Amino acid sequence: MVEVTVDAVEEVGTRTVALELRTPEGFDAEPGQFLLVRATVDGGGEQRSAGNRSETGDVEETGYYTLSSPDAEGTMEITVEYVPEGTLAPWLAERTPGDEIEIEGPFGDVRYTGDGPVVVLAEGPGIGPAVGIAERARGAGHDATVIFWGEDPPHRDRLDALDAGGATVLVVGSLDEAVDILTDAAAATVYVFGFESFVRDAKTVAEAAGVDDVRAENFGPR
Ligand SMILES: Cc1cc2nc3c(=O)[nH]c(=O)nc-3n(C[C@H](O)[C@H](O)[C@H](O)COP(=O)(O)OP(=O)(O)OC[C@H]3O[C@@H](n4cnc5c(N)ncnc54)[C@H](O)[C@@H]3O)c2cc1C
C-alpha cells in the first residue's frame, strides 16, 4: 500500500469524476492497468453488508480503478463512475485536492505501451482507459479509434481533442455499428473496457468481425 496525494478532482460526465493523483517515487503504470484503492468510508447504516464494519459504522472498502491518463509520469489519473447507493466510488468523488488515498498496484496484463494502432471499445467509466490509450497512441504517431457504446460519454473534451487530432471517435447505440471498423482494423490491437455484459457483447462482436486477440478488462457486474 502506498499513500498518494490527490492533485485534482474534475467532473467529467454524469456521476463521473476524474481524480488526478501524484505518482509516487519509483511507481509506474500504463493505461489499461488498474489500481487497488483502499479506504475507510462511512458505512451509512446497518443495511450494508460489504466490507469490515467497525463499531463507529465505518467500513473498510476496496475497489479497482483503471488508469485513464496516457502515462503515469508525474501524475496519473483514474476515472470513477458512482451511484448514490455505492460506497467507495461516491467517497472517491468527494475527495478534494490535497487529500491522501491509499493505493496498491498497478495490476493487470491489459495495457498499452504505445506500440501500434489501437481500436478501443468502451462503455461507462471504461471511456477512461479508452481516452488514455488513444492519447498515448496518437502521441506515438499511431492510428486510434475509440468506440463508446451509450449516450453522452464522459471525457467529452478529451474525445473532441482526439477527434480534432486525427483519431476516430464514434458514439454508438449498437455494437453492430463497430463491425466494419473492426473488420478493417487488422493491424490494430483491440481493447475492451467496461462492465461484464458489455465486455461479453463486445467480445462477441469483435470475434464475429474476425478479431481473435481481444484485450479486455472486465469491471464486474453492474
Ligand atoms: C479490473 C477492474 C477495473 C475497474 N475499473 C474501474 C474504473 O476505471 N472506473 C470505475 O468507475 N469502476 C471501475 N471498476 C469497478 C469498481 O472497482 C467498483 O466496482 C465500483 O466503483 C463500485 O463502487 P462502490 O464501491 O461505490 O459500489 P458498491 O458499494 O460496490 O455497490 C453498491 C450497489 O451499486 C451498484 N453499482 C455500483 N457502481 C455502479 C455503477 N457504476 N453503475 C451501476 N450500478 C453500480 C452495485 O452493483 C451495488 O448494487 C473496475 C473493476 C474491476 C474489477
PDB file of C-alpha atoms and ligand atoms in Angstrom:
ATOM      1  CA  MET A   1       0.000   0.000   0.000  1.00  0.00           C
ATOM      2  CA  VAL A   2       1.224   3.486  -0.781  1.00  0.00           C
ATOM      3  CA  GLU A   3      -0.353   6.844   0.064  1.00  0.00           C
ATOM      4  CA  VAL A   4      -0.845   9.183  -2.889  1.00  0.00           C
ATOM      5  CA  THR A   5      -1.929  12.809  -2.923  1.00  0.00           C
ATOM      6  CA  VAL A   6      -4.997  13.895  -4.879  1.00  0.00           C
ATOM      7  CA  ASP A   7      -3.905  16.800  -7.115  1.00  0.00           C
ATOM      8  CA  ALA A   8      -7.270  17.499  -8.787  1.00  0.00           C
ATOM      9  CA  VAL A   9     -10.827  16.204  -8.971  1.00  0.00           C
ATOM     10  CA  GLU A  10     -12.862  17.056 -12.051  1.00  0.00           C
ATOM     11  CA  GLU A  11     -16.452  16.274 -13.003  1.00  0.00           C
ATOM     12  CA  VAL A  12     -16.069  14.698 -16.458  1.00  0.00           C
ATOM     13  CA  GLY A  13     -19.558  13.343 -17.064  1.00  0.00           C
ATOM     14  CA  THR A  14     -22.804  12.273 -15.448  1.00  0.00           C
ATOM     15  CA  ARG A  15     -21.937  10.927 -11.964  1.00  0.00           C
ATOM     16  CA  THR A  16     -18.365  10.543 -13.196  1.00  0.00           C
ATOM     17  CA  VAL A  17     -15.207  12.187 -11.869  1.00  0.00           C
ATOM     18  CA  ALA A  18     -11.555  12.073 -12.845  1.00  0.00           C
ATOM     19  CA  LEU A  19      -9.036  12.057  -9.987  1.00  0.00           C
ATOM     20  CA  GLU A  20      -5.542  13.215 -10.769  1.00  0.00           C
ATOM     21  CA  LEU A  21      -3.075  11.546  -8.399  1.00  0.00           C
ATOM     22  CA  ARG A  22       0.537  12.459  -7.757  1.00  0.00           C
ATOM     23  CA  THR A  23       2.614   9.472  -8.887  1.00  0.00           C
ATOM     24  CA  PRO A  24       4.795   8.181  -6.043  1.00  0.00           C
ATOM     25  CA  GLU A  25       8.578   7.898  -6.476  1.00  0.00           C
ATOM     26  CA  GLY A  26       9.532   4.728  -8.335  1.00  0.00           C
ATOM     27  CA  PHE A  27       5.936   3.924  -9.342  1.00  0.00           C
ATOM     28  CA  ASP A  28       4.995   3.304 -12.967  1.00  0.00           C
ATOM     29  CA  ALA A  29       1.786   2.233 -14.704  1.00  0.00           C
ATOM     30  CA  GLU A  30       0.431   2.087 -18.233  1.00  0.00           C
ATOM     31  CA  PRO A  31      -3.082   2.963 -19.450  1.00  0.00           C
ATOM     32  CA  GLY A  32      -5.301  -0.118 -19.202  1.00  0.00           C
ATOM     33  CA  GLN A  33      -3.720  -1.251 -15.939  1.00  0.00           C
ATOM     34  CA  PHE A  34      -5.663  -0.717 -12.736  1.00  0.00           C
ATOM     35  CA  LEU A  35      -5.012   0.362  -9.144  1.00  0.00           C
ATOM     36  CA  LEU A  36      -6.471  -1.091  -5.978  1.00  0.00           C
ATOM     37  CA  VAL A  37      -7.864   1.742  -3.848  1.00  0.00           C
ATOM     38  CA  ARG A  38      -8.457   1.110  -0.138  1.00  0.00           C
ATOM     39  CA  ALA A  39     -10.381   3.490   2.111  1.00  0.00           C
ATOM     40  CA  THR A  40     -12.300   3.643   5.364  1.00  0.00           C
ATOM     41  CA  VAL A  41     -15.651   5.134   4.464  1.00  0.00           C
ATOM     42  CA  ASP A  42     -18.845   5.929   6.341  1.00  0.00           C
ATOM     43  CA  GLY A  43     -20.857   2.694   6.063  1.00  0.00           C
ATOM     44  CA  GLY A  44     -24.104   4.692   6.134  1.00  0.00           C
ATOM     45  CA  GLY A  45     -26.267   2.299   8.130  1.00  0.00           C
ATOM     46  CA  GLU A  46     -26.824  -1.323   9.059  1.00  0.00           C
ATOM     47  CA  GLN A  47     -28.387  -2.353   5.746  1.00  0.00           C
ATOM     48  CA  ARG A  48     -24.978  -2.507   4.102  1.00  0.00           C
ATOM     49  CA  SER A  49     -23.169  -5.815   4.221  1.00  0.00           C
ATOM     50  CA  ALA A  50     -19.925  -5.279   2.279  1.00  0.00           C
ATOM     51  CA  GLY A  51     -16.574  -4.683   3.940  1.00  0.00           C
ATOM     52  CA  ASN A  52     -15.372  -4.896   7.559  1.00  0.00           C
ATOM     53  CA  ARG A  53     -17.571  -2.720   9.778  1.00  0.00           C
ATOM     54  CA  SER A  54     -16.095  -1.017  12.852  1.00  0.00           C
ATOM     55  CA  GLU A  55     -18.124  -0.020  15.929  1.00  0.00           C
ATOM     56  CA  THR A  56     -18.465   3.517  14.546  1.00  0.00           C
ATOM     57  CA  GLY A  57     -20.143   2.195  11.393  1.00  0.00           C
ATOM     58  CA  ASP A  58     -17.111   2.952   9.246  1.00  0.00           C
ATOM     59  CA  VAL A  59     -16.307   0.297   6.675  1.00  0.00           C
ATOM     60  CA  GLU A  60     -13.014  -0.668   5.094  1.00  0.00           C
ATOM     61  CA  GLU A  61     -13.679  -0.752   1.335  1.00  0.00           C
ATOM     62  CA  THR A  62     -11.541  -1.670  -1.647  1.00  0.00           C
ATOM     63  CA  GLY A  63     -12.140  -1.172  -5.350  1.00  0.00           C
ATOM     64  CA  TYR A  64     -10.272  -1.276  -8.615  1.00  0.00           C
ATOM     65  CA  TYR A  65      -9.865   1.770 -10.855  1.00  0.00           C
ATOM     66  CA  THR A  66      -8.211   1.776 -14.253  1.00  0.00           C
ATOM     67  CA  LEU A  67      -5.645   4.325 -15.372  1.00  0.00           C
ATOM     68  CA  SER A  68      -7.220   6.944 -17.648  1.00  0.00           C
ATOM     69  CA  SER A  69      -4.116   9.020 -18.333  1.00  0.00           C
ATOM     70  CA  PRO A  70      -1.768   8.206 -21.238  1.00  0.00           C
ATOM     71  CA  ASP A  71       1.026   7.506 -18.731  1.00  0.00           C
ATOM     72  CA  ALA A  72       1.939   7.932 -15.058  1.00  0.00           C
ATOM     73  CA  GLU A  73       4.737  10.470 -15.437  1.00  0.00           C
ATOM     74  CA  GLY A  74       4.449  12.958 -12.562  1.00  0.00           C
ATOM     75  CA  THR A  75       0.728  12.394 -12.197  1.00  0.00           C
ATOM     76  CA  MET A  76      -1.720   9.694 -13.175  1.00  0.00           C
ATOM     77  CA  GLU A  77      -5.491   9.702 -13.448  1.00  0.00           C
ATOM     78  CA  ILE A  78      -8.374   7.380 -12.644  1.00  0.00           C
ATOM     79  CA  THR A  79     -11.975   7.881 -13.801  1.00  0.00           C
ATOM     80  CA  VAL A  80     -14.675   6.920 -11.319  1.00  0.00           C
ATOM     81  CA  GLU A  81     -18.383   6.447 -12.057  1.00  0.00           C
ATOM     82  CA  TYR A  82     -20.505   6.395  -8.905  1.00  0.00           C
ATOM     83  CA  VAL A  83     -24.062   5.651  -7.880  1.00  0.00           C
ATOM     84  CA  PRO A  84     -25.558   7.324  -4.778  1.00  0.00           C
ATOM     85  CA  GLU A  85     -26.089   3.923  -3.110  1.00  0.00           C
ATOM     86  CA  GLY A  86     -22.443   2.963  -3.661  1.00  0.00           C
ATOM     87  CA  THR A  87     -19.727   3.173  -1.002  1.00  0.00           C
ATOM     88  CA  LEU A  88     -16.178   3.632  -2.272  1.00  0.00           C
ATOM     89  CA  ALA A  89     -16.981   5.374  -5.571  1.00  0.00           C
ATOM     90  CA  PRO A  90     -19.061   8.241  -4.035  1.00  0.00           C
ATOM     91  CA  TRP A  91     -16.393   8.605  -1.332  1.00  0.00           C
ATOM     92  CA  LEU A  92     -13.754   9.000  -4.058  1.00  0.00           C
ATOM     93  CA  ALA A  93     -15.947  11.560  -5.853  1.00  0.00           C
ATOM     94  CA  GLU A  94     -15.963  13.671  -2.660  1.00  0.00           C
ATOM     95  CA  ARG A  95     -12.156  13.885  -2.400  1.00  0.00           C
ATOM     96  CA  THR A  96     -10.576  17.313  -2.741  1.00  0.00           C
ATOM     97  CA  PRO A  97      -7.056  18.412  -3.748  1.00  0.00           C
ATOM     98  CA  GLY A  98      -4.511  17.663  -1.022  1.00  0.00           C
ATOM     99  CA  ASP A  99      -6.351  14.574   0.290  1.00  0.00           C
ATOM    100  CA  GLU A 100      -4.375  11.345   0.520  1.00  0.00           C
ATOM    101  CA  ILE A 101      -5.670   7.988  -0.691  1.00  0.00           C
ATOM    102  CA  GLU A 102      -4.166   4.517  -0.346  1.00  0.00           C
ATOM    103  CA  ILE A 103      -3.397   2.580  -3.494  1.00  0.00           C
ATOM    104  CA  GLU A 104      -1.726  -0.666  -4.479  1.00  0.00           C
ATOM    105  CA  GLY A 105      -0.588  -1.884  -7.873  1.00  0.00           C
ATOM    106  CA  PRO A 106      -0.543  -1.428 -10.741  1.00  0.00           C
ATOM    107  CA  PHE A 107      -2.280  -4.668 -11.697  1.00  0.00           C
ATOM    108  CA  GLY A 108      -3.372  -6.212 -14.976  1.00  0.00           C
ATOM    109  CA  ASP A 109      -1.838  -7.595 -18.148  1.00  0.00           C
ATOM    110  CA  VAL A 110      -4.148  -5.496 -20.331  1.00  0.00           C
ATOM    111  CA  ARG A 111      -2.076  -2.388 -21.012  1.00  0.00           C
ATOM    112  CA  TYR A 112      -0.879  -0.233 -23.849  1.00  0.00           C
ATOM    113  CA  THR A 113       2.703   0.964 -24.179  1.00  0.00           C
ATOM    114  CA  GLY A 114       2.471   2.981 -27.397  1.00  0.00           C
ATOM    115  CA  ASP A 115       3.472   0.222 -29.783  1.00  0.00           C
ATOM    116  CA  GLY A 116       0.967   0.354 -32.656  1.00  0.00           C
ATOM    117  CA  PRO A 117      -2.540   1.326 -33.813  1.00  0.00           C
ATOM    118  CA  VAL A 118      -5.483   0.688 -31.479  1.00  0.00           C
ATOM    119  CA  VAL A 119      -9.255   0.284 -31.526  1.00  0.00           C
ATOM    120  CA  VAL A 120     -10.845   0.658 -28.078  1.00  0.00           C
ATOM    121  CA  LEU A 121     -14.448  -0.319 -27.310  1.00  0.00           C
ATOM    122  CA  ALA A 122     -15.794   1.171 -24.079  1.00  0.00           C
ATOM    123  CA  GLU A 123     -18.893   1.811 -22.008  1.00  0.00           C
ATOM    124  CA  GLY A 124     -19.421   3.866 -18.852  1.00  0.00           C
ATOM    125  CA  PRO A 125     -16.175   4.544 -16.966  1.00  0.00           C
ATOM    126  CA  GLY A 126     -14.388   2.313 -19.497  1.00  0.00           C
ATOM    127  CA  ILE A 127     -14.097   5.514 -21.529  1.00  0.00           C
ATOM    128  CA  GLY A 128     -11.293   6.466 -19.091  1.00  0.00           C
ATOM    129  CA  PRO A 129      -8.746   3.881 -20.256  1.00  0.00           C
ATOM    130  CA  ALA A 130     -10.068   4.331 -23.823  1.00  0.00           C
ATOM    131  CA  VAL A 131      -9.039   8.010 -23.908  1.00  0.00           C
ATOM    132  CA  GLY A 132      -5.769   7.292 -22.084  1.00  0.00           C
ATOM    133  CA  ILE A 133      -4.818   4.609 -24.620  1.00  0.00           C
ATOM    134  CA  ALA A 134      -5.938   6.692 -27.628  1.00  0.00           C
ATOM    135  CA  GLU A 135      -3.931   9.706 -26.410  1.00  0.00           C
ATOM    136  CA  ARG A 136      -0.861   7.512 -25.923  1.00  0.00           C
ATOM    137  CA  ALA A 137      -1.295   6.051 -29.429  1.00  0.00           C
ATOM    138  CA  ARG A 138      -1.706   9.454 -31.103  1.00  0.00           C
ATOM    139  CA  GLY A 139       1.288  10.772 -29.145  1.00  0.00           C
ATOM    140  CA  ALA A 140       3.351   7.919 -30.612  1.00  0.00           C
ATOM    141  CA  GLY A 141       2.043   8.639 -34.136  1.00  0.00           C
ATOM    142  CA  HIS A 142      -0.325   5.652 -34.372  1.00  0.00           C
ATOM    143  CA  ASP A 143      -3.953   5.483 -35.514  1.00  0.00           C
ATOM    144  CA  ALA A 144      -6.514   5.354 -32.726  1.00  0.00           C
ATOM    145  CA  THR A 145     -10.235   4.637 -32.777  1.00  0.00           C
ATOM    146  CA  VAL A 146     -12.496   4.974 -29.738  1.00  0.00           C
ATOM    147  CA  ILE A 147     -15.980   3.454 -29.922  1.00  0.00           C
ATOM    148  CA  PHE A 148     -18.204   4.374 -26.969  1.00  0.00           C
ATOM    149  CA  TRP A 149     -21.403   2.392 -26.506  1.00  0.00           C
ATOM    150  CA  GLY A 150     -24.092   4.545 -24.923  1.00  0.00           C
ATOM    151  CA  GLU A 151     -25.052   8.205 -24.889  1.00  0.00           C
ATOM    152  CA  ASP A 152     -23.223  11.272 -23.712  1.00  0.00           C
ATOM    153  CA  PRO A 153     -19.757   9.851 -22.958  1.00  0.00           C
ATOM    154  CA  PRO A 154     -17.664  11.231 -20.085  1.00  0.00           C
ATOM    155  CA  HIS A 155     -14.375  12.973 -21.052  1.00  0.00           C
ATOM    156  CA  ARG A 156     -16.130  14.789 -23.942  1.00  0.00           C
ATOM    157  CA  ASP A 157     -13.354  17.443 -24.093  1.00  0.00           C
ATOM    158  CA  ARG A 158     -10.639  14.852 -24.488  1.00  0.00           C
ATOM    159  CA  LEU A 159     -12.679  12.915 -27.051  1.00  0.00           C
ATOM    160  CA  ASP A 160     -13.167  16.138 -29.059  1.00  0.00           C
ATOM    161  CA  ALA A 161      -9.429  16.841 -28.859  1.00  0.00           C
ATOM    162  CA  LEU A 162      -8.653  13.305 -30.023  1.00  0.00           C
ATOM    163  CA  ASP A 163     -11.084  13.713 -32.914  1.00  0.00           C
ATOM    164  CA  ALA A 164      -9.525  17.058 -33.887  1.00  0.00           C
ATOM    165  CA  GLY A 165      -6.071  15.474 -33.645  1.00  0.00           C
ATOM    166  CA  GLY A 166      -6.787  12.714 -36.151  1.00  0.00           C
ATOM    167  CA  ALA A 167      -8.292   9.939 -34.043  1.00  0.00           C
ATOM    168  CA  THR A 168     -11.660   8.389 -34.934  1.00  0.00           C
ATOM    169  CA  VAL A 169     -14.294   8.772 -32.218  1.00  0.00           C
ATOM    170  CA  LEU A 170     -17.686   7.081 -32.520  1.00  0.00           C
ATOM    171  CA  VAL A 171     -20.598   7.097 -30.080  1.00  0.00           C
ATOM    172  CA  VAL A 172     -22.862   4.163 -30.934  1.00  0.00           C
ATOM    173  CA  GLY A 173     -26.217   2.867 -29.778  1.00  0.00           C
ATOM    174  CA  SER A 174     -25.458  -0.636 -31.014  1.00  0.00           C
ATOM    175  CA  LEU A 175     -22.158  -2.501 -31.192  1.00  0.00           C
ATOM    176  CA  ASP A 176     -23.187  -3.673 -34.680  1.00  0.00           C
ATOM    177  CA  GLU A 177     -22.038  -0.201 -35.772  1.00  0.00           C
ATOM    178  CA  ALA A 178     -18.488  -1.235 -34.805  1.00  0.00           C
ATOM    179  CA  VAL A 179     -18.327  -4.277 -37.085  1.00  0.00           C
ATOM    180  CA  ASP A 180     -16.977  -2.544 -40.217  1.00  0.00           C
ATOM    181  CA  ILE A 181     -14.251  -0.744 -38.254  1.00  0.00           C
ATOM    182  CA  LEU A 182     -13.207  -3.952 -36.525  1.00  0.00           C
ATOM    183  CA  THR A 183     -13.184  -5.844 -39.830  1.00  0.00           C
ATOM    184  CA  ASP A 184     -10.929  -3.200 -41.422  1.00  0.00           C
ATOM    185  CA  ALA A 185      -8.582  -2.880 -38.430  1.00  0.00           C
ATOM    186  CA  ALA A 186      -6.469  -5.979 -38.914  1.00  0.00           C
ATOM    187  CA  ALA A 187      -3.258  -4.160 -37.900  1.00  0.00           C
ATOM    188  CA  ALA A 188      -4.727  -2.668 -34.719  1.00  0.00           C
ATOM    189  CA  THR A 189      -4.787  -4.082 -31.203  1.00  0.00           C
ATOM    190  CA  VAL A 190      -8.396  -4.225 -29.997  1.00  0.00           C
ATOM    191  CA  TYR A 191      -9.139  -3.314 -26.361  1.00  0.00           C
ATOM    192  CA  VAL A 192     -12.437  -3.553 -24.452  1.00  0.00           C
ATOM    193  CA  PHE A 193     -13.201  -1.819 -21.116  1.00  0.00           C
ATOM    194  CA  GLY A 194     -16.491  -1.898 -19.249  1.00  0.00           C
ATOM    195  CA  PHE A 195     -18.838  -3.915 -17.098  1.00  0.00           C
ATOM    196  CA  GLU A 196     -19.490  -7.618 -17.543  1.00  0.00           C
ATOM    197  CA  SER A 197     -22.344  -7.756 -20.057  1.00  0.00           C
ATOM    198  CA  PHE A 198     -20.758  -5.083 -22.258  1.00  0.00           C
ATOM    199  CA  VAL A 199     -17.432  -6.942 -22.308  1.00  0.00           C
ATOM    200  CA  ARG A 200     -19.209 -10.150 -23.268  1.00  0.00           C
ATOM    201  CA  ASP A 201     -21.143  -8.439 -26.100  1.00  0.00           C
ATOM    202  CA  ALA A 202     -18.081  -6.537 -27.349  1.00  0.00           C
ATOM    203  CA  LYS A 203     -16.003  -9.721 -27.462  1.00  0.00           C
ATOM    204  CA  THR A 204     -18.762 -11.489 -29.415  1.00  0.00           C
ATOM    205  CA  VAL A 205     -18.918  -8.651 -31.959  1.00  0.00           C
ATOM    206  CA  ALA A 206     -15.112  -8.478 -32.268  1.00  0.00           C
ATOM    207  CA  GLU A 207     -14.804 -12.216 -32.765  1.00  0.00           C
ATOM    208  CA  ALA A 208     -17.575 -12.145 -35.373  1.00  0.00           C
ATOM    209  CA  ALA A 209     -15.593  -9.431 -37.181  1.00  0.00           C
ATOM    210  CA  GLY A 210     -12.555 -11.738 -37.293  1.00  0.00           C
ATOM    211  CA  VAL A 211     -10.572 -10.300 -34.358  1.00  0.00           C
ATOM    212  CA  ASP A 212      -9.162 -13.250 -32.439  1.00  0.00           C
ATOM    213  CA  ASP A 213      -6.977 -11.381 -29.922  1.00  0.00           C
ATOM    214  CA  VAL A 214      -9.171  -9.054 -27.833  1.00  0.00           C
ATOM    215  CA  ARG A 215      -7.570  -7.438 -24.765  1.00  0.00           C
ATOM    216  CA  ALA A 216     -10.497  -6.983 -22.393  1.00  0.00           C
ATOM    217  CA  GLU A 217     -10.740  -5.731 -18.794  1.00  0.00           C
ATOM    218  CA  ASN A 218     -13.998  -6.645 -17.116  1.00  0.00           C
ATOM    219  CA  PHE A 219     -15.158  -4.190 -14.398  1.00  0.00           C
ATOM    220  CA  GLY A 220     -17.509  -6.798 -12.906  1.00  0.00           C
ATOM    221  CA  PRO A 221     -21.320  -6.844 -12.746  1.00  0.00           C
ATOM    222  CA  ARG A 222     -23.163  -3.508 -12.661  1.00  0.00           C
TER     223      ARG A 222
HETATM  224  C1  LIG B   1     -10.360  -4.704 -13.016  1.00  0.00           C
HETATM  225  C2  LIG B   1     -11.393  -3.659 -12.666  1.00  0.00           C
HETATM  226  C3  LIG B   1     -11.231  -2.359 -13.101  1.00  0.00           C
HETATM  227  C4  LIG B   1     -12.195  -1.378 -12.782  1.00  0.00           C
HETATM  228  N1  LIG B   1     -12.015  -0.108 -13.225  1.00  0.00           N
HETATM  229  C5  LIG B   1     -12.968   0.836 -12.947  1.00  0.00           C
HETATM  230  C6  LIG B   1     -12.818   2.193 -13.391  1.00  0.00           C
HETATM  231  O1  LIG B   1     -11.835   2.557 -14.039  1.00  0.00           O
HETATM  232  N2  LIG B   1     -13.793   3.089 -13.080  1.00  0.00           N
HETATM  233  C7  LIG B   1     -14.911   2.719 -12.352  1.00  0.00           C
HETATM  234  O2  LIG B   1     -15.769   3.589 -12.083  1.00  0.00           O
HETATM  235  N3  LIG B   1     -15.075   1.447 -11.911  1.00  0.00           N
HETATM  236  C8  LIG B   1     -14.118   0.510 -12.175  1.00  0.00           C
HETATM  237  N4  LIG B   1     -14.278  -0.758 -11.707  1.00  0.00           N
HETATM  238  C9  LIG B   1     -15.429  -1.041 -10.835  1.00  0.00           C
HETATM  239  C10 LIG B   1     -15.109  -0.561  -9.399  1.00  0.00           C
HETATM  240  O3  LIG B   1     -13.998  -1.286  -8.875  1.00  0.00           O
HETATM  241  C11 LIG B   1     -16.246  -0.752  -8.397  1.00  0.00           C
HETATM  242  O4  LIG B   1     -16.870  -1.973  -8.634  1.00  0.00           O
HETATM  243  C12 LIG B   1     -17.293   0.291  -8.420  1.00  0.00           C
HETATM  244  O5  LIG B   1     -16.726   1.596  -8.399  1.00  0.00           O
HETATM  245  C13 LIG B   1     -18.176   0.046  -7.185  1.00  0.00           C
HETATM  246  O6  LIG B   1     -18.346   1.230  -6.463  1.00  0.00           O
HETATM  247  P1  LIG B   1     -18.908   1.237  -4.990  1.00  0.00           P
HETATM  248  O7  LIG B   1     -17.968   0.547  -4.049  1.00  0.00           O
HETATM  249  O8  LIG B   1     -19.219   2.664  -4.701  1.00  0.00           O
HETATM  250  O9  LIG B   1     -20.258   0.455  -5.116  1.00  0.00           O
HETATM  251  P2  LIG B   1     -20.770  -0.810  -4.278  1.00  0.00           P
HETATM  252  O10 LIG B   1     -20.958  -0.409  -2.843  1.00  0.00           O
HETATM  253  O11 LIG B   1     -19.840  -1.966  -4.575  1.00  0.00           O
HETATM  254  O12 LIG B   1     -22.170  -1.097  -4.956  1.00  0.00           O
HETATM  255  C14 LIG B   1     -23.430  -0.676  -4.418  1.00  0.00           C
HETATM  256  C15 LIG B   1     -24.528  -1.021  -5.405  1.00  0.00           C
HETATM  257  O13 LIG B   1     -24.461  -0.134  -6.533  1.00  0.00           O
HETATM  258  C16 LIG B   1     -24.239  -0.862  -7.734  1.00  0.00           C
HETATM  259  N5  LIG B   1     -23.270  -0.087  -8.543  1.00  0.00           N
HETATM  260  C17 LIG B   1     -22.038   0.333  -8.144  1.00  0.00           C
HETATM  261  N6  LIG B   1     -21.426   1.045  -9.110  1.00  0.00           N
HETATM  262  C18 LIG B   1     -22.302   1.088 -10.157  1.00  0.00           C
HETATM  263  C19 LIG B   1     -22.263   1.669 -11.446  1.00  0.00           C
HETATM  264  N7  LIG B   1     -21.199   2.379 -11.861  1.00  0.00           N
HETATM  265  N8  LIG B   1     -23.354   1.506 -12.260  1.00  0.00           N
HETATM  266  C20 LIG B   1     -24.438   0.806 -11.845  1.00  0.00           C
HETATM  267  N9  LIG B   1     -24.537   0.215 -10.625  1.00  0.00           N
HETATM  268  C21 LIG B   1     -23.492   0.349  -9.790  1.00  0.00           C
HETATM  269  C22 LIG B   1     -23.659  -2.209  -7.301  1.00  0.00           C
HETATM  270  O14 LIG B   1     -23.926  -3.229  -8.249  1.00  0.00           O
HETATM  271  C23 LIG B   1     -24.395  -2.438  -5.988  1.00  0.00           C
HETATM  272  O15 LIG B   1     -25.675  -2.955  -6.218  1.00  0.00           O
HETATM  273  C24 LIG B   1     -13.327  -1.737 -12.020  1.00  0.00           C
HETATM  274  C25 LIG B   1     -13.466  -3.065 -11.557  1.00  0.00           C
HETATM  275  C26 LIG B   1     -12.534  -4.004 -11.884  1.00  0.00           C
HETATM  276  C27 LIG B   1     -12.722  -5.418 -11.399  1.00  0.00           C
END
